[in-house]
XYZ file of C-alpha atoms in Angstrom:
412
model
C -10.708 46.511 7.701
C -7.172 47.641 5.789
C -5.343 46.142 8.492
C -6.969 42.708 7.872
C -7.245 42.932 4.489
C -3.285 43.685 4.350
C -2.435 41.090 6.942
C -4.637 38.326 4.874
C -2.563 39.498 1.566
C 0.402 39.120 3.112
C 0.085 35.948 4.623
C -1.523 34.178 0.974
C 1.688 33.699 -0.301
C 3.467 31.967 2.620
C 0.393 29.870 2.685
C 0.565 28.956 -0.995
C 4.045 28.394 -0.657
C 3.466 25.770 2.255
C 0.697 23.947 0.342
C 3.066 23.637 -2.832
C 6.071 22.235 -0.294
C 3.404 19.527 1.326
C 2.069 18.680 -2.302
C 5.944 18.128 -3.489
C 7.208 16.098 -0.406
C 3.463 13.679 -0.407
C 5.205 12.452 -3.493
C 8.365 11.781 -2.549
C 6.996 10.096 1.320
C 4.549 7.950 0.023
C 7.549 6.805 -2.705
C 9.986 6.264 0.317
C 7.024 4.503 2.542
C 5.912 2.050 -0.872
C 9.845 1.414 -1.235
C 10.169 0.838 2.511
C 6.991 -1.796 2.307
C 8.634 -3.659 -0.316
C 11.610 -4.409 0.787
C 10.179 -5.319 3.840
C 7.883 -8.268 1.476
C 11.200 -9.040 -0.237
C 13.174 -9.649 2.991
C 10.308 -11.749 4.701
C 8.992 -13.639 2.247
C 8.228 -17.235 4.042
C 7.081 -16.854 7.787
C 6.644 -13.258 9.804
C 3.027 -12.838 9.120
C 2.915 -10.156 11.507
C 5.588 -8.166 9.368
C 3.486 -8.851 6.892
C 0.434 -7.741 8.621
C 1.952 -4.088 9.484
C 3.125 -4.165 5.632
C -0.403 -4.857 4.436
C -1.547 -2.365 7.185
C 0.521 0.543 6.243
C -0.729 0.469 2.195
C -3.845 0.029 3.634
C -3.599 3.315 5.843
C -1.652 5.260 2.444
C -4.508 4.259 0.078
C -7.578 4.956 2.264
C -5.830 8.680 3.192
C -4.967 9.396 -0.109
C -8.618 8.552 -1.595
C -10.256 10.616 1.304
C -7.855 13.723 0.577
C -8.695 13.250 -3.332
C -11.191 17.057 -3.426
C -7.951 18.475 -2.458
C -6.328 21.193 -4.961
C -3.053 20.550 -6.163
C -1.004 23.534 -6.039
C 1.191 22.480 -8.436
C 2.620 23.759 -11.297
C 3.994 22.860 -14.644
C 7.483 23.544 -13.242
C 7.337 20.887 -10.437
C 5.377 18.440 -13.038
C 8.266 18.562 -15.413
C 10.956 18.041 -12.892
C 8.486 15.015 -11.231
C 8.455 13.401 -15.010
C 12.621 13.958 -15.559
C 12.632 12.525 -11.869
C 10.813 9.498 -12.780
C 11.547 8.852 -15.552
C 14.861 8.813 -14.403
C 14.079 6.510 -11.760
C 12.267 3.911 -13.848
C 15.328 3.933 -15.949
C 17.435 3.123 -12.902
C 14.912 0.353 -12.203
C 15.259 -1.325 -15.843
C 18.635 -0.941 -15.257
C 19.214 -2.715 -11.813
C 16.784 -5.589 -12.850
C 17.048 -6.525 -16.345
C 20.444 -8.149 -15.953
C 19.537 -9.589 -12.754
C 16.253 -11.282 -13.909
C 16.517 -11.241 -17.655
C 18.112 -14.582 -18.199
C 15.445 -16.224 -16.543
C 13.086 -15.211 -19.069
C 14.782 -18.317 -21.313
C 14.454 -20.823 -18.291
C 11.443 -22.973 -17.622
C 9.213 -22.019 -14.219
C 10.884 -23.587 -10.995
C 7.564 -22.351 -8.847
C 5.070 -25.208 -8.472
C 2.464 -22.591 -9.408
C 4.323 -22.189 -12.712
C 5.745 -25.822 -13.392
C 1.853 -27.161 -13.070
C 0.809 -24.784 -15.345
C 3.029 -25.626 -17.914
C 2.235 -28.908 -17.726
C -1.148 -28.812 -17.587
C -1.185 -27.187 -21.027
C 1.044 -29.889 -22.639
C -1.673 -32.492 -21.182
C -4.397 -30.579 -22.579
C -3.058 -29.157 -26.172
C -0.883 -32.234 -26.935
C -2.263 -35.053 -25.108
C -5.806 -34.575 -25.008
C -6.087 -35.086 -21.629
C -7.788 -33.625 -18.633
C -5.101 -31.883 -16.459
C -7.923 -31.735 -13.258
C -7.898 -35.633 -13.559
C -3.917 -35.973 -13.399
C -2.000 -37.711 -10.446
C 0.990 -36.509 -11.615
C 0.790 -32.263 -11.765
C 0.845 -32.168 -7.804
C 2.116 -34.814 -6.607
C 2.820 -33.506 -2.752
C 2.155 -36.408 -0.382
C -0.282 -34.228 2.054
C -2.436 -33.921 -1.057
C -5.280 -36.053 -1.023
C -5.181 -38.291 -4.651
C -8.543 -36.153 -5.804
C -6.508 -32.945 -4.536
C -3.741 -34.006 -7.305
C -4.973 -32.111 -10.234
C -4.253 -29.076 -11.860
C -5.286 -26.096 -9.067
C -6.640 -22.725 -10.919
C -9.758 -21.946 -13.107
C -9.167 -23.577 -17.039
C -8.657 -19.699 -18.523
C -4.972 -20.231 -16.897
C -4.242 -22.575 -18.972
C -5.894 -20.873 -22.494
C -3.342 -18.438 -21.165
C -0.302 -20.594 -21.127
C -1.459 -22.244 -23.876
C 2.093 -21.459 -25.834
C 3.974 -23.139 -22.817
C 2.931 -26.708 -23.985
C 4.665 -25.942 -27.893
C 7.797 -24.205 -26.434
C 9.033 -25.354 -23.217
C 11.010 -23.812 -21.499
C 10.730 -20.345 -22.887
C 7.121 -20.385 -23.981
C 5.623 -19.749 -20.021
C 7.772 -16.612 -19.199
C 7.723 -15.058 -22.808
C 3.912 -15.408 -22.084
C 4.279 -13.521 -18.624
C 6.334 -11.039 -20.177
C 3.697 -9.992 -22.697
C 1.186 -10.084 -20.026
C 3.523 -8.003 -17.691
C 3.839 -5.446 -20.797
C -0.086 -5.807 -21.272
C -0.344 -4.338 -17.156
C 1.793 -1.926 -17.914
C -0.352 -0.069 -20.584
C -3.549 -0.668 -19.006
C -2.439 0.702 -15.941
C -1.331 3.921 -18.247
C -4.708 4.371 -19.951
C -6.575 3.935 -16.424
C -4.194 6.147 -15.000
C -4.391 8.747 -18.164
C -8.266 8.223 -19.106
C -8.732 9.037 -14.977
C -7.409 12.372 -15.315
C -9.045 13.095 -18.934
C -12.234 12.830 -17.483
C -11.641 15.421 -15.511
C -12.138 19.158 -16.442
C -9.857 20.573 -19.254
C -9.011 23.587 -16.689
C -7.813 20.890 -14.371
C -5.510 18.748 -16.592
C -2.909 19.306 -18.685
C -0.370 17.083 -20.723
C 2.521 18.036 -18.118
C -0.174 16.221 -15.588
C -0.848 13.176 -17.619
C 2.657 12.955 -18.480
C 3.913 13.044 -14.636
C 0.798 10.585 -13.641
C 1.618 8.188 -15.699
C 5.703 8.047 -15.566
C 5.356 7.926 -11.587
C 2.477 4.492 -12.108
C 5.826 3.081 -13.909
C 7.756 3.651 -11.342
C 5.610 2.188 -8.837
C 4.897 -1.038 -10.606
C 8.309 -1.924 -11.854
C 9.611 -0.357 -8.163
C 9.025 -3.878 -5.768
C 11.990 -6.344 -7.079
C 10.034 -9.430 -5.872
C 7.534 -8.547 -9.097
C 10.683 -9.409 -11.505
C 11.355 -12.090 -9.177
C 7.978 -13.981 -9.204
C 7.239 -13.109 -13.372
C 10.563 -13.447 -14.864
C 12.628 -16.046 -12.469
C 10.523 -18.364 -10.766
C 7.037 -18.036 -12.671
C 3.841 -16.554 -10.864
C 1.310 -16.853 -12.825
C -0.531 -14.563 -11.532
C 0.369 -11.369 -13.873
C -2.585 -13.305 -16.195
C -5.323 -12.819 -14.442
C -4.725 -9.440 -13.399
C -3.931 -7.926 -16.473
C -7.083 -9.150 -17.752
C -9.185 -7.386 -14.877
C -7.277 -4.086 -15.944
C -7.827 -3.870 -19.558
C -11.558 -4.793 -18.082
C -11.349 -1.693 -16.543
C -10.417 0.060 -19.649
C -13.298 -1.241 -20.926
C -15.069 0.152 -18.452
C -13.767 3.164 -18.789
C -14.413 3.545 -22.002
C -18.275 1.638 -21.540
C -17.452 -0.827 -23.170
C -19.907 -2.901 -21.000
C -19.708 -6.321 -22.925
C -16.370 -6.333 -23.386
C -14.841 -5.669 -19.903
C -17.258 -8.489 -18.353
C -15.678 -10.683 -20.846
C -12.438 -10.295 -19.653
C -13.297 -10.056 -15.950
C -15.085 -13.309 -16.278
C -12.291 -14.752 -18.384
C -10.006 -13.274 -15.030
C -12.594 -15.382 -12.390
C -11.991 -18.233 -14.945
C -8.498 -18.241 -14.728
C -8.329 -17.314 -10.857
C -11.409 -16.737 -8.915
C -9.615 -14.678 -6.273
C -9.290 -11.669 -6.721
C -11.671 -11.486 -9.996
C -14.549 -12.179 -7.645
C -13.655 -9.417 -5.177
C -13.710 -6.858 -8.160
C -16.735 -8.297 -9.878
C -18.297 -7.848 -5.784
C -17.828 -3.972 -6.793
C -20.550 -4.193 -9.630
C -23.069 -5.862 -7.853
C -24.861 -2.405 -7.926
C -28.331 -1.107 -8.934
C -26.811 0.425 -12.308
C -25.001 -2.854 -13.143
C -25.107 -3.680 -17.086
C -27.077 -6.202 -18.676
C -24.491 -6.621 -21.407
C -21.759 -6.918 -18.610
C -23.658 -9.744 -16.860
C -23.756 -11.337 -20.264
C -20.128 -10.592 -20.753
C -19.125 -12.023 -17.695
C -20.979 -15.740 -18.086
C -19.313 -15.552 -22.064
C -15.919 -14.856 -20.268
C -16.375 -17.893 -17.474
C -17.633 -20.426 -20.673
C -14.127 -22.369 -19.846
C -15.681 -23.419 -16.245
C -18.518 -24.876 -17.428
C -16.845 -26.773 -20.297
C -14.418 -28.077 -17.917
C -17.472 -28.923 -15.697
C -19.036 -31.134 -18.093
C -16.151 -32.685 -19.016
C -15.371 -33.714 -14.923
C -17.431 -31.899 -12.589
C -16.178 -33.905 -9.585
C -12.515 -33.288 -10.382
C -12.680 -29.879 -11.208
C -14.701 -29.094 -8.051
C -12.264 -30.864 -5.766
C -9.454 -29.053 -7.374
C -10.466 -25.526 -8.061
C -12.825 -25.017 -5.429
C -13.199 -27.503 -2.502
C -9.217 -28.069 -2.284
C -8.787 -24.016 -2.091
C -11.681 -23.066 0.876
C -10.363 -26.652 2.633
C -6.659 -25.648 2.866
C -4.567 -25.645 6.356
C -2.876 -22.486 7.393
C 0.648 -22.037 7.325
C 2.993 -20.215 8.597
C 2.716 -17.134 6.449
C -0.396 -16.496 7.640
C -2.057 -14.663 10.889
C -3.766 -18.026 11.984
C -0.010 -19.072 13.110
C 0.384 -16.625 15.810
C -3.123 -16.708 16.844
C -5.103 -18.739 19.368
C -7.046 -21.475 18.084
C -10.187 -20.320 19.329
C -10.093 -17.135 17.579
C -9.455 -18.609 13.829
C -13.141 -17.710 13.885
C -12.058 -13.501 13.278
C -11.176 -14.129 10.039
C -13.236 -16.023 8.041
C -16.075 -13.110 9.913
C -13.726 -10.245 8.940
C -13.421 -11.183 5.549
C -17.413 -11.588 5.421
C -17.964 -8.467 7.326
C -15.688 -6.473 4.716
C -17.297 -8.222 1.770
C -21.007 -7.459 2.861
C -19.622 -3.687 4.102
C -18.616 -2.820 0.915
C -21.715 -4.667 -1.239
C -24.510 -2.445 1.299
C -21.824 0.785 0.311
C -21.453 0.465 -3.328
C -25.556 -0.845 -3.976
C -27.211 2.436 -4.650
C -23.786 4.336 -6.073
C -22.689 4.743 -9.574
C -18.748 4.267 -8.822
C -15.822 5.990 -10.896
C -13.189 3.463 -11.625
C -11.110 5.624 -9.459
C -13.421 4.365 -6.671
C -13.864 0.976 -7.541
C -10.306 0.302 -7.869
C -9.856 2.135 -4.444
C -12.578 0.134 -3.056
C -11.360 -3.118 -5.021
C -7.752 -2.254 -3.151
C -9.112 -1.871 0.313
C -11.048 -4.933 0.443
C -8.348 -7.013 -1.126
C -6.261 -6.286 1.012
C -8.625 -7.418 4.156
C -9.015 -10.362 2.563
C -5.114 -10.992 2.388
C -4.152 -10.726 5.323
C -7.077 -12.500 6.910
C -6.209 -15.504 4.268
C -5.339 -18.662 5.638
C -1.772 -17.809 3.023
C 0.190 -14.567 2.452
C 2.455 -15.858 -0.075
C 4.739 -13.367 -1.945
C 3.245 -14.533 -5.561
C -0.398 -12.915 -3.826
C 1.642 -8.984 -4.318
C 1.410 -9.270 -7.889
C -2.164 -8.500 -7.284
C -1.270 -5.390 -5.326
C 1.852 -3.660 -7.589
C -0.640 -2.108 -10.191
C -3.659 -1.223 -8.027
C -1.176 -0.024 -5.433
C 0.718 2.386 -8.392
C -2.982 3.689 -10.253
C -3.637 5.115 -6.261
C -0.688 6.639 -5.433
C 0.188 8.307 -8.940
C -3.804 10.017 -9.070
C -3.608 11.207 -5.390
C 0.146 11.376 -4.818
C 0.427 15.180 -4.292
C -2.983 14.623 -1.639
C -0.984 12.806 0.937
C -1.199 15.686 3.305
C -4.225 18.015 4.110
C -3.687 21.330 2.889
C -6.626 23.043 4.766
């Protein structure tokens, strides 16, 4: 019994040791992998939708092992958190560095992106003109658009969002992404730091929160084709996410009424991928006074609705479950006869995840994991994988990664 006893002593410390090296180098991997993915979108950004595929497929693989190693103990100390935080932080400051003089002078120059120039016009129509942008021939004026296909494309919040773009041109629209990129940035940090405050006192510390949150900079402000769709060519798709994360703030801090105002404001402005994270609610515990939230946040529909029905239909809706495939997508390297998958995949994921999630009362951690998961299904079973579609990823990608980040590998 001494000899066992001695031998298990003995061996505690090497195994201690071996769980604090896998804890430090999950960090550092899943950095190197998420870098690795990245560049990979930034290379291929039109075409290769099987490069794209194995991209989506690997964050896909990193999120769902990370979430199922997440009852794992971190071994780490306040010695390794510090040197993480001086680590990131010095990386984010080598990020800001690299970018901001390759992308800042775009922030003065009008969107070149049709998904930016549309919007921008589409609030001059509305806040100076008067006028309807969903009835306009001249926002999208493509020739394989049909003429009731020719109006402004996304919900009517995008436009209350933009509103500034129609009194400054030019420099309105991307000092309007900028704030919104600023407003991701802090939600993602109070997610990311009210995530680990709910957890016990004995199992947080400052050094923790500290760490967390540097390395959920890093990770958003890592991909360069996020300073490339906000800042040069104007995505306008920084909007509607940033709205569904300080909805999760409000979540997190049950603020019921308030968080389905901004989700529904989010579907308003963008109904993919609003709707997927609203699908994570649809649970026995929902809240009345986020259901009420929610139809307050979508009000702009259904003022846009009376005003034109019919055009706003054909534009938001019909023209957006009606497009053709291109090449970005999987549907161009795949027979005809199987085009059938993915529409069923998508369906199949959606209706998974709804029968999962009915009878649970979900952390945010989980819903955003879950959120993440099924996203990213849909994505890559889209009939489009364009690069602008990422945005949606960065943050969701980064809260992940910098809660489970030392989990990467099984200790036991």
């Amino acid at each position: 019994m001494r000899i066992f006893s001695a031998s298990t002593d003995k061996s505690a410390p090497l195994q201690r040791a071996w769980h604090l090296l896998l804890n430090m180098s999950s960090f550092v991997f899943a950095l190197v992998l998420i870098y690795c993915i990245y560049r990979l979108f930034q290379t291929y950004d039109w075409g290769h939708p099987f490069t794209k595929f194995l991209c989506f497929s690997g964050l896909f693989a990193l999120v769902l092992t990370l979430f199922r190693h997440r009852e794992q103990t971190d071994d780490v100390g306040n010695p390794i958190l510090i040197l993480e935080s001086l680590f990131a932080a010095l990386l984010l400051a080598l990020i800001f560095a690299r970018m901001v003089p390759a992308y800042g002078d775009f922030l003065f120059a009008a969107p070149t992106v049709d998904i930016g120039y549309t919007t921008e016009h589409a609030a001059k129509l509305l806040f100076i003109q008067g006028e309807n942008p969903y009835l306009s021939q001249s926002i999208n004026i493509r020739p394989e658009l049909a003429p009731e296909h020719r109006g402004f494309h996304y919900g009517p919040g995008m436009i209350l969002g933009y509103a500034a773009a129609a009194y400054f041109p030019g420099i309105g629209y991307k000092l309007t992404s900028l704030v919104f990129l600023a407003i991701t940035a802090v939600a993602l940090c109070s997610l990311v730091a009210g995530c680990l405050a709910s957890r016990s006192q004995n199992e947080t510390n400052d050094w923790q929160v500290r760490s967390a949150v540097l390395a959920s900079m890093v990770l958003l402000f890592l991909p360069e084709r996020l300073w490339y769709e906000v800042l040069q060519v104007g995505a306008n798709d920084i909007y509607p996410v940033a709205l569904l994360l300080l909805g999760l703030v409000c979540v997190q801090k049950e603020k019921w009424l308030l968080a389905g105002v901004l989700m529904g404001l989010s579907f308003a402005t963008k109904f993919s991928p609003a709707a997927f994270l609203l699908a994570m609610f649809l649970r026995k515990d929902i809240r009345l006074n986020f259901l009420i939230g929610c139809a307050i946040g979508a009000s702009p529909l259904l003022i846009f609705l009376a005003w034109d029905h019919q055009s706003m239909i054909e534009n938001v809706f019909i023209l957006r479950f009606s497009l053709n495939f291109d090449s970005t997508s999987l549907y161009s390297i795949t027979p005809d006869v199987l085009h059938v998958l993915f529409p069923l995949t998508q369906l199949c994921a959606l209706l998974y995840f709804l029968v999962r999630n009915a009878t649970r009362t979900l952390s945010v951690e989980e819903t955003v994991v879950c959120f993440t998961l099924l996203l990213i299904i849909i994505e890559v079973t889209f009939k489009e994988i364009h690069a602008n579609h990422l945005i949606w990823f960065y943050p969701l990608i980064a809260f992940t990664v910098a809660l489970y980040r030392h989990k990467l590998f099984p200790t036991k």
